[in-house]
PDB file of C-alpha atoms in Angstrom:
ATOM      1  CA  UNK A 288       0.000   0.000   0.000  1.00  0.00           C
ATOM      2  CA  UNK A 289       1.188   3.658  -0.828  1.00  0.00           C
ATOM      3  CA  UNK A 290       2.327   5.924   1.911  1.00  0.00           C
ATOM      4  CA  UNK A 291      -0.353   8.401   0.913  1.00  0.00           C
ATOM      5  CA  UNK A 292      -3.044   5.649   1.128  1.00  0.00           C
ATOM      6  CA  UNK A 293      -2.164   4.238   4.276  1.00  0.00           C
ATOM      7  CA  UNK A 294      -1.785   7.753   6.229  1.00  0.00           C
ATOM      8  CA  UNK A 295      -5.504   7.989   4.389  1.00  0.00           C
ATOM      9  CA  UNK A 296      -6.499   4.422   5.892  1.00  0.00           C
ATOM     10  CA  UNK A 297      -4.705   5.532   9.279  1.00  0.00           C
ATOM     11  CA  UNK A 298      -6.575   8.780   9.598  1.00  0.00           C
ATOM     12  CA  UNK A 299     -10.117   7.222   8.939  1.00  0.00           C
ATOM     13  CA  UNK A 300      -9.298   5.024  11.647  1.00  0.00           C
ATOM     14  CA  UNK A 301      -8.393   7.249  14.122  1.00  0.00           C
ATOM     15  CA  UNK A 302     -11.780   9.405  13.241  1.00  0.00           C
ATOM     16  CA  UNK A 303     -13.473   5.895  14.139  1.00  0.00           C
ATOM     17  CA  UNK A 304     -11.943   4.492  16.886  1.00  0.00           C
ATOM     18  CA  UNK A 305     -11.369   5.994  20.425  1.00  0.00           C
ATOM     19  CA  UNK A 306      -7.370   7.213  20.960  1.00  0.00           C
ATOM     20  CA  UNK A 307      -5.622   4.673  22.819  1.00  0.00           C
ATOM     21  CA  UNK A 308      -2.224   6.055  21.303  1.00  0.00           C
ATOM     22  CA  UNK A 309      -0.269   7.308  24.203  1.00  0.00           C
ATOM     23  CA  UNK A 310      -1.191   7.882  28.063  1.00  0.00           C
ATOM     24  CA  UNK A 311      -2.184  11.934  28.188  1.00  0.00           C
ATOM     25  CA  UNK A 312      -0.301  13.498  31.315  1.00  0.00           C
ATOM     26  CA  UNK A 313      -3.032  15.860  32.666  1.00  0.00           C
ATOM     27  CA  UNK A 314      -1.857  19.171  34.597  1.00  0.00           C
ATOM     28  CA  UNK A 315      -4.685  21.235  36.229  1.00  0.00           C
ATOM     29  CA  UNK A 316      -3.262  24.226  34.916  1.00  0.00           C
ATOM     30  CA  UNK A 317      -2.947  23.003  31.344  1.00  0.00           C
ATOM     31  CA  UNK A 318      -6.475  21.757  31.147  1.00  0.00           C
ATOM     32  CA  UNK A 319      -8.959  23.784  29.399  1.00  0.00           C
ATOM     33  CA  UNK A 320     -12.737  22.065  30.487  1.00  0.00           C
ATOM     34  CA  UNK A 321     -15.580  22.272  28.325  1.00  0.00           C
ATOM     35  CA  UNK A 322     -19.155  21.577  29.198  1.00  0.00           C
ATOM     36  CA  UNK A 323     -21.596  19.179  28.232  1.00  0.00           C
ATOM     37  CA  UNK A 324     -23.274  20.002  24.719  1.00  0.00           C
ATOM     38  CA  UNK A 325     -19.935  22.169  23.843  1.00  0.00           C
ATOM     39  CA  UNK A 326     -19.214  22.242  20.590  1.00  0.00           C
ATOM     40  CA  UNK A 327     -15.086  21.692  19.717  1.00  0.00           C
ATOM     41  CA  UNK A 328     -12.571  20.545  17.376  1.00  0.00           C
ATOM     42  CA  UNK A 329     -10.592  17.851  17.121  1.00  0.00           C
ATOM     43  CA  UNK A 330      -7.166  19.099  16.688  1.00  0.00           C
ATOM     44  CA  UNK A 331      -5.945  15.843  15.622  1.00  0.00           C
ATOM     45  CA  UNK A 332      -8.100  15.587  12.672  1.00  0.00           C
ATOM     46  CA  UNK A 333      -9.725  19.002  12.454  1.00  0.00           C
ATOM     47  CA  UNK A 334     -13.378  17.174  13.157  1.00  0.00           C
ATOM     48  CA  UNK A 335     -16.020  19.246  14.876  1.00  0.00           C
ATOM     49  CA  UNK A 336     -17.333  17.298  17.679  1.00  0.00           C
ATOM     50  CA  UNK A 337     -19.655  18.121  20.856  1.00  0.00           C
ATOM     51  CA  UNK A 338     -18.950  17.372  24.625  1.00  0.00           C
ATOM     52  CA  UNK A 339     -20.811  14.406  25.852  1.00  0.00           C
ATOM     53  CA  UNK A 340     -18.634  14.422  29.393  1.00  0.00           C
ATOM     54  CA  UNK A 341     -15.472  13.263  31.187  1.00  0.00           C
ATOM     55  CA  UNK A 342     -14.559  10.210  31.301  1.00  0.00           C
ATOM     56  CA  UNK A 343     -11.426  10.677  34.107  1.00  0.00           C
ATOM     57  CA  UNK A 344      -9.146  13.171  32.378  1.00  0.00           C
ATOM     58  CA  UNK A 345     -10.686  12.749  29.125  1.00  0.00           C
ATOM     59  CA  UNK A 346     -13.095  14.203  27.113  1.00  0.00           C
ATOM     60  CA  UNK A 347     -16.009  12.221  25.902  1.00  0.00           C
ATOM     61  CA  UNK A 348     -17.223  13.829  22.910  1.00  0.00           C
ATOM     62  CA  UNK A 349     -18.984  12.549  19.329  1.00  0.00           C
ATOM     63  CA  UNK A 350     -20.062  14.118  16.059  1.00  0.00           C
ATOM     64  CA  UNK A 351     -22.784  16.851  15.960  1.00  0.00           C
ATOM     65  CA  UNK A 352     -26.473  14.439  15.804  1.00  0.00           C
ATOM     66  CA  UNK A 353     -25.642  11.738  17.307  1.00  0.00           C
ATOM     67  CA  UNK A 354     -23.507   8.793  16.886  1.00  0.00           C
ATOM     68  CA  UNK A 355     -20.696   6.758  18.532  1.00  0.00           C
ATOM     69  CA  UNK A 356     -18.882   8.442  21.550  1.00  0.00           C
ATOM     70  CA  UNK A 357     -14.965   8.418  21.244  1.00  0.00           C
ATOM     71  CA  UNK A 358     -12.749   9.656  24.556  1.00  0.00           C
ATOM     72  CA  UNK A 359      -9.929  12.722  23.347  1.00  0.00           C
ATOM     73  CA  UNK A 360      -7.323  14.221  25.759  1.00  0.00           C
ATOM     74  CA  UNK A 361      -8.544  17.526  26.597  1.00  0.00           C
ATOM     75  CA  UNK A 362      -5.179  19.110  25.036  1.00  0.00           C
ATOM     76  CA  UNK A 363      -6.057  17.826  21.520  1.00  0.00           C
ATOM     77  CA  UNK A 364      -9.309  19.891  21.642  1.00  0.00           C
ATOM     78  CA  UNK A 365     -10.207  23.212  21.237  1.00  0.00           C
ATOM     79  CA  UNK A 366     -13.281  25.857  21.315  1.00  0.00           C
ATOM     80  CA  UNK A 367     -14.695  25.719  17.787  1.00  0.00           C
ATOM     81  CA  UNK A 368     -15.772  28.697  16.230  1.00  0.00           C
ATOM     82  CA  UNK A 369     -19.235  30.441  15.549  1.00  0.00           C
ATOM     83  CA  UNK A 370     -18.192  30.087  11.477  1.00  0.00           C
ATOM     84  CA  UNK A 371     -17.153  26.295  12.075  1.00  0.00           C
ATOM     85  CA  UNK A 372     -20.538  25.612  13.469  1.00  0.00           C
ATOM     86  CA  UNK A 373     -22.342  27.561  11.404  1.00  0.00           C
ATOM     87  CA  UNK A 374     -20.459  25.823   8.214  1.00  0.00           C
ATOM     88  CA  UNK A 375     -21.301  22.102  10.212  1.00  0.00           C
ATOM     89  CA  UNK A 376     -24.766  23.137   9.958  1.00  0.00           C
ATOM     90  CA  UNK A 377     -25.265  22.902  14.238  1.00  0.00           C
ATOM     91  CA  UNK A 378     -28.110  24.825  15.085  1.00  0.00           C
ATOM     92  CA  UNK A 379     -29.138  24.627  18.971  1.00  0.00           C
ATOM     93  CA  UNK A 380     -32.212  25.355  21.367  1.00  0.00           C
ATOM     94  CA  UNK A 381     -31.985  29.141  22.586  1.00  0.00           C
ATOM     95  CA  UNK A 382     -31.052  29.421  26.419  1.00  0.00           C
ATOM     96  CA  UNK A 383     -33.741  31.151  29.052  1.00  0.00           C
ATOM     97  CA  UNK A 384     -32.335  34.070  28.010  1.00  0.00           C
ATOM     98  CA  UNK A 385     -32.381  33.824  24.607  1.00  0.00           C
ATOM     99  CA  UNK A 386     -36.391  33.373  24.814  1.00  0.00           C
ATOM    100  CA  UNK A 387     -37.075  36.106  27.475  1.00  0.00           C
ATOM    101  CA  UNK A 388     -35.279  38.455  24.716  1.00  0.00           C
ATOM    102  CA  UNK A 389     -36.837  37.050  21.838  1.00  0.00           C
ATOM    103  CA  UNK A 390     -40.403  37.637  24.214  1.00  0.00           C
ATOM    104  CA  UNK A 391     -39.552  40.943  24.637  1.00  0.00           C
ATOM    105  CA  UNK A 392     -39.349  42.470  20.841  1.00  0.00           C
ATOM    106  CA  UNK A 393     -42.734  39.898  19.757  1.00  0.00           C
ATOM    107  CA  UNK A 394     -43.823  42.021  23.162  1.00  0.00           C
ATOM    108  CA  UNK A 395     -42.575  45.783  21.253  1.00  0.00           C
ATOM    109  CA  UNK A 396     -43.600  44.409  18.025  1.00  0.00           C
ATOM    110  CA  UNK A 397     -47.612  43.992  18.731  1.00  0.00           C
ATOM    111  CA  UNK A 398     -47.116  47.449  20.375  1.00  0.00           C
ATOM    112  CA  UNK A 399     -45.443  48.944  17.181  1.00  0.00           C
ATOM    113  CA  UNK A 400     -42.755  50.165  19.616  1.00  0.00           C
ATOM    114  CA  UNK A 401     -40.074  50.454  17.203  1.00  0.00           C
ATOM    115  CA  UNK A 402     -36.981  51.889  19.675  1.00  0.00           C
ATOM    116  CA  UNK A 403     -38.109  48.751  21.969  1.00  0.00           C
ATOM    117  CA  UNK A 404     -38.076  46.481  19.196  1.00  0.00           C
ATOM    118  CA  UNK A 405     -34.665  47.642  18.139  1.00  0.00           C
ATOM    119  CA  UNK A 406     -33.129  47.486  21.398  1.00  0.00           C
ATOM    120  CA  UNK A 407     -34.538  44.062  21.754  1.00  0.00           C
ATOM    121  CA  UNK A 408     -32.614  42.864  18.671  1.00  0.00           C
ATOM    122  CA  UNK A 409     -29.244  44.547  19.455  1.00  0.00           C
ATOM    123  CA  UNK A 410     -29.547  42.884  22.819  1.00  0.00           C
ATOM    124  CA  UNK A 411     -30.136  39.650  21.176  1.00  0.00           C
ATOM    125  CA  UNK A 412     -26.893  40.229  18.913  1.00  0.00           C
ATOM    126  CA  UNK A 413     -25.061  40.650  22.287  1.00  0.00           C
ATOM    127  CA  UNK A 414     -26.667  37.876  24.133  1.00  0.00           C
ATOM    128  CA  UNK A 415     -25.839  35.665  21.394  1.00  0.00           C
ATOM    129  CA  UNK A 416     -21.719  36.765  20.456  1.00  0.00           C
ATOM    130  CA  UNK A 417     -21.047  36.858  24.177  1.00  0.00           C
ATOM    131  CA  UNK A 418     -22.969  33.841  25.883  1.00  0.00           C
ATOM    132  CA  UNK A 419     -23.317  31.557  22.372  1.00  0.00           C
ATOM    133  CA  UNK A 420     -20.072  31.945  20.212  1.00  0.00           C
ATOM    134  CA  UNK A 421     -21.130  28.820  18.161  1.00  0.00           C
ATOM    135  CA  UNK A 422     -24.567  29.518  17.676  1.00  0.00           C
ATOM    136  CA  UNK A 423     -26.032  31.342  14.882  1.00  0.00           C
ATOM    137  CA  UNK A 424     -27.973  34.724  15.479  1.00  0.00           C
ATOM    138  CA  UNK A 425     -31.233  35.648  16.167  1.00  0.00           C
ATOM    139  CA  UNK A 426     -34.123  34.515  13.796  1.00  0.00           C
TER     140      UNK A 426
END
């Protein structure tokens, strides 16, 4: 088999199969933790995964929708970004927040109170860049 075709072969692999590789020496300092429902990349193989848990110092995580869970060491991760989710097509529930804001301009809107409505919507622009980085905006 060809180099290039088994680094191919060796790569789908390690998308399927948990990472046994090496032991991961875990610092608290060096450990960034992500919760549950977290979307973040695989640095390993660039995939975009979410956080199912820990699993002792790993990270649990599998592909956006659902399928098998893998374990990662928490170095080999990292935030993803609002355009990486938004490109992997994840679109989540809006927080208690999100609907209390979303309330509150339907609430403007059947008043026709147009400076409420647009303070609503910036509000909803901030609420979403600074508590949802991976989410899409408002709708």
């Amino acid at each position: 088999m060809s180099d290039q075709r088994q680094d191919e072969a060796e790569r789908q692999d390690d998308m399927k199969q948990p990472c046994e590789a090496q032991p991961c020496e875990v610092r608290p300092y060096d450990v960034m933790t992500y919760r549950e429902g977290a979307y973040v990349v695989d640095q390993r193989n660039g995939a975009l995964v979410q956080v199912m848990g820990l699993v002792g110092p790993r990270v649990q995580v599998r592909r956006p929708g659902g399928g098998r869970e893998w374990e990662v060491p928490p170095g080999a991760l990292r935030l993803a970004t609002r355009d990486e989710c938004v490109v992997a097509g994840v679109r989540m529930p809006r927080c208690d927040a999100c609907e209390g804001i979303k309330a509150e301009r339907r609430a403007a809107e059947a008043l026709g109170d147009r400076e409420r409505m647009a303070a609503a919507t910036v509000l909803m622009g901030r609420h979403q860049r600074q508590a949802h980085p991976c989410r899409p905006g408002p709708s």
